[in-house]
Short mmCIF file of C-alpha atoms and ligand atoms in Angstrom, two decimals:
data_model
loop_
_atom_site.label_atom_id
_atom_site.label_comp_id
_atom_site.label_asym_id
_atom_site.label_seq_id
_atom_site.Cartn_x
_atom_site.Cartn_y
_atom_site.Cartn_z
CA UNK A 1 129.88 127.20 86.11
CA UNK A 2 130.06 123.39 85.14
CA UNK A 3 127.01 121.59 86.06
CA UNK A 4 127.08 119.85 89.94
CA UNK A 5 127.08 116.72 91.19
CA UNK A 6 125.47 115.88 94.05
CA UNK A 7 125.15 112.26 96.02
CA UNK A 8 122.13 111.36 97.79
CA UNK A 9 121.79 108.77 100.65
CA UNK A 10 118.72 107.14 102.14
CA UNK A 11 120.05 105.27 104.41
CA UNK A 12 117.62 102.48 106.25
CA UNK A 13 118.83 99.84 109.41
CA UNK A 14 120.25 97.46 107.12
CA UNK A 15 120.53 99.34 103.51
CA UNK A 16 121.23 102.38 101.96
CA UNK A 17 120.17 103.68 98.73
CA UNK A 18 122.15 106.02 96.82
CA UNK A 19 122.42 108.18 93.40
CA UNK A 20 124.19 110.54 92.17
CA UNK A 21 122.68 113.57 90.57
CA UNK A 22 124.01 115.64 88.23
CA UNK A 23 122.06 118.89 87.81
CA UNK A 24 122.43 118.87 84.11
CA UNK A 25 121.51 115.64 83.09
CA UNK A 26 117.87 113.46 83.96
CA UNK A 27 119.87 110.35 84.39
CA UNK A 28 121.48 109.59 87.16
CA UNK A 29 125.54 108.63 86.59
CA UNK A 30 125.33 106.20 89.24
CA UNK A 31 122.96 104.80 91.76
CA UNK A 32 122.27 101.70 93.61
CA UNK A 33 121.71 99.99 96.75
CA UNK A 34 123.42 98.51 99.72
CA UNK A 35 121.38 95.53 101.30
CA UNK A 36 121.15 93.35 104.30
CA UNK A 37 124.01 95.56 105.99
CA UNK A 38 125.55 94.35 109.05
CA UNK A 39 124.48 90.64 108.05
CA UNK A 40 127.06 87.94 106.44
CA UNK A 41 125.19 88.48 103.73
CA UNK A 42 125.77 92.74 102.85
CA UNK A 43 126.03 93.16 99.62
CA UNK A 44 126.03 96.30 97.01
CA UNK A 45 124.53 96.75 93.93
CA UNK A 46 125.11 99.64 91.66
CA UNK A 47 124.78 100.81 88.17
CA UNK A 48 126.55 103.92 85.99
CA UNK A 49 123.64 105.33 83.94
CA UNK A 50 121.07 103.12 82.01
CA UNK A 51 124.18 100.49 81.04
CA UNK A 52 126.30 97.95 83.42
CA UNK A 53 125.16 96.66 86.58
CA UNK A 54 127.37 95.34 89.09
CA UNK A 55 127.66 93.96 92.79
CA UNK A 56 130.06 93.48 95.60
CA UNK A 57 129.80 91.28 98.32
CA UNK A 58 130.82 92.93 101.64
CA UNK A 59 130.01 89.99 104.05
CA UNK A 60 129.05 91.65 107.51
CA UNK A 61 129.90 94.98 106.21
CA UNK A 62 127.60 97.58 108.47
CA UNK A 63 127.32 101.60 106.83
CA UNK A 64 130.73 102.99 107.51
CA UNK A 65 131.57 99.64 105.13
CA UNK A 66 129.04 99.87 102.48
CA UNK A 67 129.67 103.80 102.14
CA UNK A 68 133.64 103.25 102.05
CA UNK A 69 133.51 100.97 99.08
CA UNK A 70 130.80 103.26 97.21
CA UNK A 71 133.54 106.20 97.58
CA UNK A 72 136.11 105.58 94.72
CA UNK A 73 132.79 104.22 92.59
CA UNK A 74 131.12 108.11 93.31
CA UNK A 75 134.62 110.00 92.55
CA UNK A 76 134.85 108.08 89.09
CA UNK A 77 131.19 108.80 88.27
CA UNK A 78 131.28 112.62 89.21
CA UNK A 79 134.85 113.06 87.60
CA UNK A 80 136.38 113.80 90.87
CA UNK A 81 133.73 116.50 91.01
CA UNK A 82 131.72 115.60 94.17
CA UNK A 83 130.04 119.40 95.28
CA UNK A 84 127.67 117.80 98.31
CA UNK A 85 125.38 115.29 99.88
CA UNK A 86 121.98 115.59 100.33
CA UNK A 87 120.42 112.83 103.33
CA UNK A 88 117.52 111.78 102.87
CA UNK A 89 115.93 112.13 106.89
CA UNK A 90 112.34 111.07 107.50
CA UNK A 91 111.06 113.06 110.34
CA UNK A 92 112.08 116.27 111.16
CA UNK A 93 109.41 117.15 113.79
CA UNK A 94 108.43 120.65 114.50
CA UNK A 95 112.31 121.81 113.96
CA UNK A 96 112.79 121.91 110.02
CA UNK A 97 110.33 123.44 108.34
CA UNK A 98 112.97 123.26 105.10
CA UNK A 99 116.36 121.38 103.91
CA UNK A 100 119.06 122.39 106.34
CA UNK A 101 122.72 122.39 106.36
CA UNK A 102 124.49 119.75 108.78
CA UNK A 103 126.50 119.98 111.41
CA UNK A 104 127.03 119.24 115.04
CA UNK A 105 123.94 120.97 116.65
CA UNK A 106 121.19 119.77 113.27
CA UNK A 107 122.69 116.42 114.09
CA UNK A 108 121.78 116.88 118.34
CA UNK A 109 117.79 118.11 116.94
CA UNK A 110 117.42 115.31 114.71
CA UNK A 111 118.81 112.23 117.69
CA UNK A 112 115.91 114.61 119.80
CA UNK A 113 113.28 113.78 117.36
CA UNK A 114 113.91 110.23 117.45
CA UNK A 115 110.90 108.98 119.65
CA UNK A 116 109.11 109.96 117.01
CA UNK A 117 110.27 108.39 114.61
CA UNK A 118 112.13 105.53 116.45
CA UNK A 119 112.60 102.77 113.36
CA UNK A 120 113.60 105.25 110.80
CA UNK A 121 115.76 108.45 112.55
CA UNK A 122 118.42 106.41 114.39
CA UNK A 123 119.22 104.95 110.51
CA UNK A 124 119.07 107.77 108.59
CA UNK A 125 121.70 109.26 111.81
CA UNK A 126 124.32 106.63 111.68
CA UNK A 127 124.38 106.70 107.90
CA UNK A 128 124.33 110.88 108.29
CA UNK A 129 127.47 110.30 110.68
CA UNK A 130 128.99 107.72 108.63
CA UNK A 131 129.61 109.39 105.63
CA UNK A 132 130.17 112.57 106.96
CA UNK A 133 133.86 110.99 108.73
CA UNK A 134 134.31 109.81 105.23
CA UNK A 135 133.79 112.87 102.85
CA UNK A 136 134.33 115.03 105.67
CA UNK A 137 135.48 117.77 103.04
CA UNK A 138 131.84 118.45 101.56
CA UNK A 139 129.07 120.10 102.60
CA UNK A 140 126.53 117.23 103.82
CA UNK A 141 122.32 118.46 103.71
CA UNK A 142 119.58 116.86 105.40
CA UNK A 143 115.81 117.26 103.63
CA UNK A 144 113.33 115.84 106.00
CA UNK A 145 110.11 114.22 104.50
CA UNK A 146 107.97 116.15 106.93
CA UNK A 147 109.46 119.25 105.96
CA UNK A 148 106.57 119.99 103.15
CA UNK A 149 104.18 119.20 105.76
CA UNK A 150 105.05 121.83 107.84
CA UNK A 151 102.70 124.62 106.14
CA UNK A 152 99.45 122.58 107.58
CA UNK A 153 96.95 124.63 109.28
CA UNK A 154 96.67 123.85 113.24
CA UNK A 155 92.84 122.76 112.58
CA UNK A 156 94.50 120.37 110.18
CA UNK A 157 97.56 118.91 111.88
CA UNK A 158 95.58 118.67 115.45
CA UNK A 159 94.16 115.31 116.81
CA UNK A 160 90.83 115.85 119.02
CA UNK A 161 93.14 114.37 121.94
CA UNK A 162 94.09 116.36 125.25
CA UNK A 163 95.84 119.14 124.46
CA UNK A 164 99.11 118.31 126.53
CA UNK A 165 99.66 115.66 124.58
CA UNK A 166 100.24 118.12 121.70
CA UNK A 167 101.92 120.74 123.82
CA UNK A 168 104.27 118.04 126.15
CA UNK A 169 104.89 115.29 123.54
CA UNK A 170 104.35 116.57 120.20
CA UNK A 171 101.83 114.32 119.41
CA UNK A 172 100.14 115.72 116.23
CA UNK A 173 100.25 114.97 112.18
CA UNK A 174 103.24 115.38 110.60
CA UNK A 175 102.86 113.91 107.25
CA UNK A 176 105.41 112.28 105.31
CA UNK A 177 106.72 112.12 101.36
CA UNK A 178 106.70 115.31 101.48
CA UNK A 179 109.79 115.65 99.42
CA UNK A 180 107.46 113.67 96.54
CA UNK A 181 104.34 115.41 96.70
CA UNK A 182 106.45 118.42 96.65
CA UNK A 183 108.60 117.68 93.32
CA UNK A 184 105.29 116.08 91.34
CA UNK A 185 102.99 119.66 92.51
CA UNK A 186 106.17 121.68 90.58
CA UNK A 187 106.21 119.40 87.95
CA UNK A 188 102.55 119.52 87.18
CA UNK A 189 102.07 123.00 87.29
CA UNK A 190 105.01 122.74 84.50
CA UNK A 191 102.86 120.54 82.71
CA UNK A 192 99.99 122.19 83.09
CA UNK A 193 101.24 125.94 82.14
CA UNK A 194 100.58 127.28 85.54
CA UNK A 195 102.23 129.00 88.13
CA UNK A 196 102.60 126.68 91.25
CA UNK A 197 102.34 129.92 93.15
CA UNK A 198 98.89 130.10 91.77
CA UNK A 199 97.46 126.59 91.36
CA UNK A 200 95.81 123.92 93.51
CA UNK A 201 95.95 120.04 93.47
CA UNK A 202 95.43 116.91 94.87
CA UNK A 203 98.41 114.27 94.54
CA UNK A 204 98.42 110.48 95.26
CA UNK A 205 101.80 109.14 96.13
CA UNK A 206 101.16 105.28 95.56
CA UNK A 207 104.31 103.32 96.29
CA UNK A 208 104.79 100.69 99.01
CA UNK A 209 103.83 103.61 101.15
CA UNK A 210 100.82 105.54 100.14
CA UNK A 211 99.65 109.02 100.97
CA UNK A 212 97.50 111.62 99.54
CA UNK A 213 97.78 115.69 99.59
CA UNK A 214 96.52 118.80 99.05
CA UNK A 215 98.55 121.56 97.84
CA UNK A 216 97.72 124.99 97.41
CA UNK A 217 99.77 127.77 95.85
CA UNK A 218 102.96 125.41 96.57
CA UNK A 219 101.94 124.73 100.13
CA UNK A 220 100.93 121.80 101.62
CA UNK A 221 97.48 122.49 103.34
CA UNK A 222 97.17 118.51 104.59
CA UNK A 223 97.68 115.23 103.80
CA UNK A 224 96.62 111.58 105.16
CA UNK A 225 99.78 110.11 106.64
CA UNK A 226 99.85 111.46 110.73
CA UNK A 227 101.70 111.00 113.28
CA UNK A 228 103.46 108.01 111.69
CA UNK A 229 103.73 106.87 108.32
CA UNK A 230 100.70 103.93 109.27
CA UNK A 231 97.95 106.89 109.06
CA UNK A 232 95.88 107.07 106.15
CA UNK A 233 95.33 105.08 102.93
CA UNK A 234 95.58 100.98 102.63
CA UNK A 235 99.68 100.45 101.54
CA UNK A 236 101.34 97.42 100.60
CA UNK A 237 101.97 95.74 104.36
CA UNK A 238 100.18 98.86 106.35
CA UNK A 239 96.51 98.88 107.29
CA UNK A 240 96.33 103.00 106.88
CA UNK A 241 93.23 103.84 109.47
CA UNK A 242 92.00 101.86 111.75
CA UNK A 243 89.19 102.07 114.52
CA UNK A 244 91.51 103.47 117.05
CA UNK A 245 89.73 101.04 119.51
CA UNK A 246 91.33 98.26 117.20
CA UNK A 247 94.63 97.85 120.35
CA UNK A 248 92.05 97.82 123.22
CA UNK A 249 89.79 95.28 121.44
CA UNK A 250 92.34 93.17 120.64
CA UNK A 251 94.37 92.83 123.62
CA UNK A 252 91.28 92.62 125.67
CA UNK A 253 89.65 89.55 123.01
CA UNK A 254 93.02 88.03 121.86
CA UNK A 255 95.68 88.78 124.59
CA UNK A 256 97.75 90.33 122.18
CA UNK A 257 100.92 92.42 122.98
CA UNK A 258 101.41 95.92 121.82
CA UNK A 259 104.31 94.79 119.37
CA UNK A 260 102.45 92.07 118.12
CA UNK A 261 99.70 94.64 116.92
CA UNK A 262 102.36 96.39 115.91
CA UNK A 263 103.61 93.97 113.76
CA UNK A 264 100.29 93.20 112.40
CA UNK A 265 99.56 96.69 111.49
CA UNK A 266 102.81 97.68 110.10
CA UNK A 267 103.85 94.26 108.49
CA UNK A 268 100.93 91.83 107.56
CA UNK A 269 98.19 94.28 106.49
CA UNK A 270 97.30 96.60 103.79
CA UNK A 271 97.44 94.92 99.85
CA UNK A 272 98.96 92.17 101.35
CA UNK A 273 96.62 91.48 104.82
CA UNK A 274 93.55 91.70 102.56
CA UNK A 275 94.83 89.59 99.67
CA UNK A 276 96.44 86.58 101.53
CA UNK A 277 98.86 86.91 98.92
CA UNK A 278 101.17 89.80 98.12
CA UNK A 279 101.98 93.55 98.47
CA UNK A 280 102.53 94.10 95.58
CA UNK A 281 100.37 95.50 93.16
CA UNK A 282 101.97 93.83 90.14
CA UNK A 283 101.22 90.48 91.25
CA UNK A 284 97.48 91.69 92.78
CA UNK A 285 96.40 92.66 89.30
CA UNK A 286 97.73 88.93 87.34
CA UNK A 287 96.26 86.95 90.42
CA UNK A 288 92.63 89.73 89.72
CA UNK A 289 92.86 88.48 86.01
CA UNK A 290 92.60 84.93 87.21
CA UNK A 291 89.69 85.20 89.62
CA UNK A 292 91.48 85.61 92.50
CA UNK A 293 89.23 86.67 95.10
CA UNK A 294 91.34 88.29 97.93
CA UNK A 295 93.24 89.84 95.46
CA UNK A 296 89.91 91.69 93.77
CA UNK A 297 89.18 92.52 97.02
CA UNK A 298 92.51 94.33 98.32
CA UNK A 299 92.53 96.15 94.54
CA UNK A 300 88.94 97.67 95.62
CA UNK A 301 88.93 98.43 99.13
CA UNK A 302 92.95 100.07 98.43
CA UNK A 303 91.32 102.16 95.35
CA UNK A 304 87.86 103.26 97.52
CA UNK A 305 89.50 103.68 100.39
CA UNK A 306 92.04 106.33 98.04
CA UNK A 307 89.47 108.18 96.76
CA UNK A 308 87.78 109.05 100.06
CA UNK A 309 90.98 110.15 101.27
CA UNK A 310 91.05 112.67 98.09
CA UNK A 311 87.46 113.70 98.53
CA UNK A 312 88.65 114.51 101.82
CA UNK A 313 91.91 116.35 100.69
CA UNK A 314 89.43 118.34 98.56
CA UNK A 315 88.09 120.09 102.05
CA UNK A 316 91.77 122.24 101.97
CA UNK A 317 91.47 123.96 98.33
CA UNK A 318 89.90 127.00 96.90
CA UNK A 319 89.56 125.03 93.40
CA UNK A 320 90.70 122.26 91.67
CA UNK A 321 93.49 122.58 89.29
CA UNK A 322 94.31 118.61 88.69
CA UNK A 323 94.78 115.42 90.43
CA UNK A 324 97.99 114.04 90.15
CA UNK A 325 99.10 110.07 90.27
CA UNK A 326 102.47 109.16 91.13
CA UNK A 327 105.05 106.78 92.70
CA UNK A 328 105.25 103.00 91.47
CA UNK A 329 101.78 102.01 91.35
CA UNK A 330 100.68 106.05 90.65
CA UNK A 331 102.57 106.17 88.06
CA UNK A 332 102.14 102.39 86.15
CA UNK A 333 98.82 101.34 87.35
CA UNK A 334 95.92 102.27 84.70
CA UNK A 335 93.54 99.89 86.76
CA UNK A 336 94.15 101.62 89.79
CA UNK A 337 94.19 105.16 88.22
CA UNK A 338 90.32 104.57 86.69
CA UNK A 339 89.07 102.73 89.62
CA UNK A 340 89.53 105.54 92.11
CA UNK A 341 88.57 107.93 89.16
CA UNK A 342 85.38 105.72 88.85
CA UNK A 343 84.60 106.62 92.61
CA UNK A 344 84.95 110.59 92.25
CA UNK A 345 82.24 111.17 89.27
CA UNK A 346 81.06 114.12 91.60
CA UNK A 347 83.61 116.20 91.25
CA UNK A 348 83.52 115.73 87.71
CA UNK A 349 86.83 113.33 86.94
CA UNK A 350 86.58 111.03 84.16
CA UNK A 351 89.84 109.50 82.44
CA UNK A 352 90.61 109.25 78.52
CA UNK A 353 91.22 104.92 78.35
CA UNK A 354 94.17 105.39 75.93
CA UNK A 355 96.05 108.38 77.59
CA UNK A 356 95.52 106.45 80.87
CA UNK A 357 96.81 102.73 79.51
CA UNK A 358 99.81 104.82 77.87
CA UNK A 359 101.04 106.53 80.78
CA UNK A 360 103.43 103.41 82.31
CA UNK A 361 107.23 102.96 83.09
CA UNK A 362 108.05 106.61 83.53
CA UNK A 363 105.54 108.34 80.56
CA UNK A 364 103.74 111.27 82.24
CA UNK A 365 101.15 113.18 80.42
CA UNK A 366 97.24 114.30 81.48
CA UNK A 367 94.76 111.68 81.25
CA UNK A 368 91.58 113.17 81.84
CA UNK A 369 88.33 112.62 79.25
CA UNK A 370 88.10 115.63 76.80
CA UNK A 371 86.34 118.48 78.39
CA UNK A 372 86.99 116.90 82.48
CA UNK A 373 89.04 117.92 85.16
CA UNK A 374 93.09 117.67 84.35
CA UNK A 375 94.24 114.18 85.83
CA UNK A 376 98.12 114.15 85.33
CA UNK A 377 100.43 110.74 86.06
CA UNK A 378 104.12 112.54 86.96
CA UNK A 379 107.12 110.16 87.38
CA UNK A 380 108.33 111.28 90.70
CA UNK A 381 112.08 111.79 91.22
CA UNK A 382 112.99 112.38 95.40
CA UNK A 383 116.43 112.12 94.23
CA UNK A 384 116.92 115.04 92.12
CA UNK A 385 114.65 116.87 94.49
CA UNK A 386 116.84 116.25 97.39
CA UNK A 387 120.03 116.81 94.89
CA UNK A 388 117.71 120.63 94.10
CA UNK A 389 117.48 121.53 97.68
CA UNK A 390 121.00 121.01 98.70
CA UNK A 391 122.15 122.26 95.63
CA UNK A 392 119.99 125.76 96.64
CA UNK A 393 121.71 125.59 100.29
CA UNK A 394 125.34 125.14 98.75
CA UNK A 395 124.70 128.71 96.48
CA UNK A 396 123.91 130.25 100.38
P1 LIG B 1 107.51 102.27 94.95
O1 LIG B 1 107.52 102.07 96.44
O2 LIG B 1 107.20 103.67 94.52
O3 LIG B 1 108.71 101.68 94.25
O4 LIG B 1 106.25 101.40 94.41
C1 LIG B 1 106.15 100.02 94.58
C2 LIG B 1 104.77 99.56 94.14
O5 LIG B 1 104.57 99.91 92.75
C3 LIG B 1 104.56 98.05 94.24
O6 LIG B 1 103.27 97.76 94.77
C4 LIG B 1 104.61 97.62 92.78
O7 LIG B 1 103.88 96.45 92.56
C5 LIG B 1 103.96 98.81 92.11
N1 LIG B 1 104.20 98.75 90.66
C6 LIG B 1 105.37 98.87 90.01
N2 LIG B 1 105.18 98.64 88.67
C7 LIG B 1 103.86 98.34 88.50
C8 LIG B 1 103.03 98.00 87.38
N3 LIG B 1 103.54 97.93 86.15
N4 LIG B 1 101.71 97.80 87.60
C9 LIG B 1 101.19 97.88 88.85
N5 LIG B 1 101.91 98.19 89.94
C10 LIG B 1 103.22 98.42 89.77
#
């Protein structure tokens, strides 16, 4: 059989990113992104491999736009060999425990689970709906980031709130980038010469979202992101935990308005609250260099604050088979990788400096000190895992 193509949407309110996976080759033949949809000012960006780059203006264009101009680009890069899509879908609630074939009634669960994920299900939906009226003739897959999650134990997916809340509203932890820690707990295992049916670890996804995880024999046993994706670790504009008395305290002191809170938390915290000047790790570490005190100080609370969370993580495994360290700053931040190292001498972890400063701009390899615990950076890839598990349904 000739090796698959597969395209895979994330589609947010005003963008969609896309790539097209090939099941053969690392590289994808095409991907890109489709920006500031539905404002005078849409516009799509793609590339075919490692080489040309190009964009099209598509001034209001909304998704049904964006995704109509991508076609012909998608049927030139796949040969006219298109076999599926795989849709990115952030929360899947209770429902989808795995990836899961489209169609009428998935579409009906997933519009059900919106209050719970208000700002990202409606988006991922109208892209879903979108491009399934335009390439109605292919199978179309939906892999939910909470799917992963789903393995959790009940004592560690419960809040200590009333239990109706649970039971009537589904309020409990549901985790998120799953799809990630999933692909990097394969990978390392890989790496490592282990079966991931019989190995344990703790992975750090460290993008503009952040989470940690711990996976045991494949499974995910918990992780720090909860009910929403604010839960957790300090991200690039998200506070991660918070003294849940934080809303009361400030409405009652400041008169502010749930959304403005909101806002605050969600928006203007994180790297960028605590640094007064950016979210972005990149720039943090040149304005560090200089002396730039809120910037030292986001770089060490966000790398403390991490390694708690994995001390934490360490509560759901038997043993300790490596800690992993991926997404953008995971996987290209050797400062970041030996501070939080720095703050888990207990369980042993010490880093090699030179396999550490050499593992940037998609090198993986173990970084651990001869003779420590395994410490592995793995270049994640969501795309070719949601291209893998739509792929799997399509051979159903
Ligand atoms: P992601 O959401 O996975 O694309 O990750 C975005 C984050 O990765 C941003 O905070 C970037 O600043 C960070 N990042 C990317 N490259 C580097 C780098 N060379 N050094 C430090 N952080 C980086």
């Amino acid at each position: 059989m000739p090796a698959r193509n597969i395209l895979v949407i994330n589609c947010g309110s005003s963008s969609i990113k896309f790539a097209l996976v090939n099941e053969a080759h690392s590289q994808f033949p095409l991907s890109g992104i489709a920006e500031r949809l539905g404002s005078p000012d849409a516009v799509l960006h793609w590339q075919r491999g490692s080489g040309e780059r190009d964009s099209l203006i598509i001034p209001n264009g909304d998704h049904r736009t964006a995704l109509s101009q991508l076609l012909p680009l998608v049927q030139g890069a796949a040969g006219g060999k298109l076999h599926g899509i795989g849709h990115r879908v952030v929360h899947g609630g209770e429902l989808f425990t795995a990836a899961t074939r489209l169609d009428p009634k998935v579409l009906a669960a997933i519009n059900a689970t919106a209050p719970l994920a208000p700002l990202h299900n409606p988006a991922n939906l109208q892209g879903i709906e979108a491009a399934m009226k335009l390439f109605a003739n292919l199978p179309h897959v939906a892999v939910f980031d909470t799917a992963f999650h789903q393995t959790m134990p009940e004592h560690a997916y419960r809040y200590a709130l009333p239990d109706s809340l649970y039971r009537e509203h589904g309020v409990r932890r549901y985790g998120f980038h799953g799809t990630s820690h999933r692909f990097v707990s394969r990978r390392a295992a890989e790496m490592a010469g282990l079966s991931v049916g019989d190995s344990s670890w703790l992975s750090a996804h460290l993008g503009n979202g952040c989470s940690t995880c711990a996976i045991v024999n494949g499974q995910s046993r918990d992780t720090s992101m909860g009910l929403t994706p604010l839960e957790g670790l300090v991200m690039g504009t998200r506070s991660g935990d918070v003294d849940p008395n934080l809303h009361s305290h400030l409405h009652r002191t400041l008169g502010w308005s749930l959304e403005e809170i909101d806002r605050m938390l969600n928006r203007d915290s994180g790297l960028k609250g605590l640094s007064g000047l950016s979210n972005d790790m990149r720039s943090l570490e040149k304005a560090r260099e200089q002396g730039h005190a809120g910037a030292t100080l986001a770089i060490e609370v966000f790398c403390y604050r991490l390694a708690k969370s994995l001390a934490a993580m360490s509560c759901a495994l038997p043993q300790l088979d490596g800690l992993i360290f991926t997404g953008g700053i995971g996987e290209n931040s050797p400062l970041v990788r030996s501070k939080t190292v720095a703050h888990l001498r207990l369980f042993g972890l010490s880093l090699d400096n030179e396999a550490n400063a050499r593992c940037v701009r998609g090198v993986g390899g173990a970084i651990q000190a001869y003779g420590a615990p395994r410490v592995l950076v793995v270049p994640t890839n969501e795309e070719r895992q949601i291209a893998l598990d739509t792929l799997a349904l399509l051979d159903h």
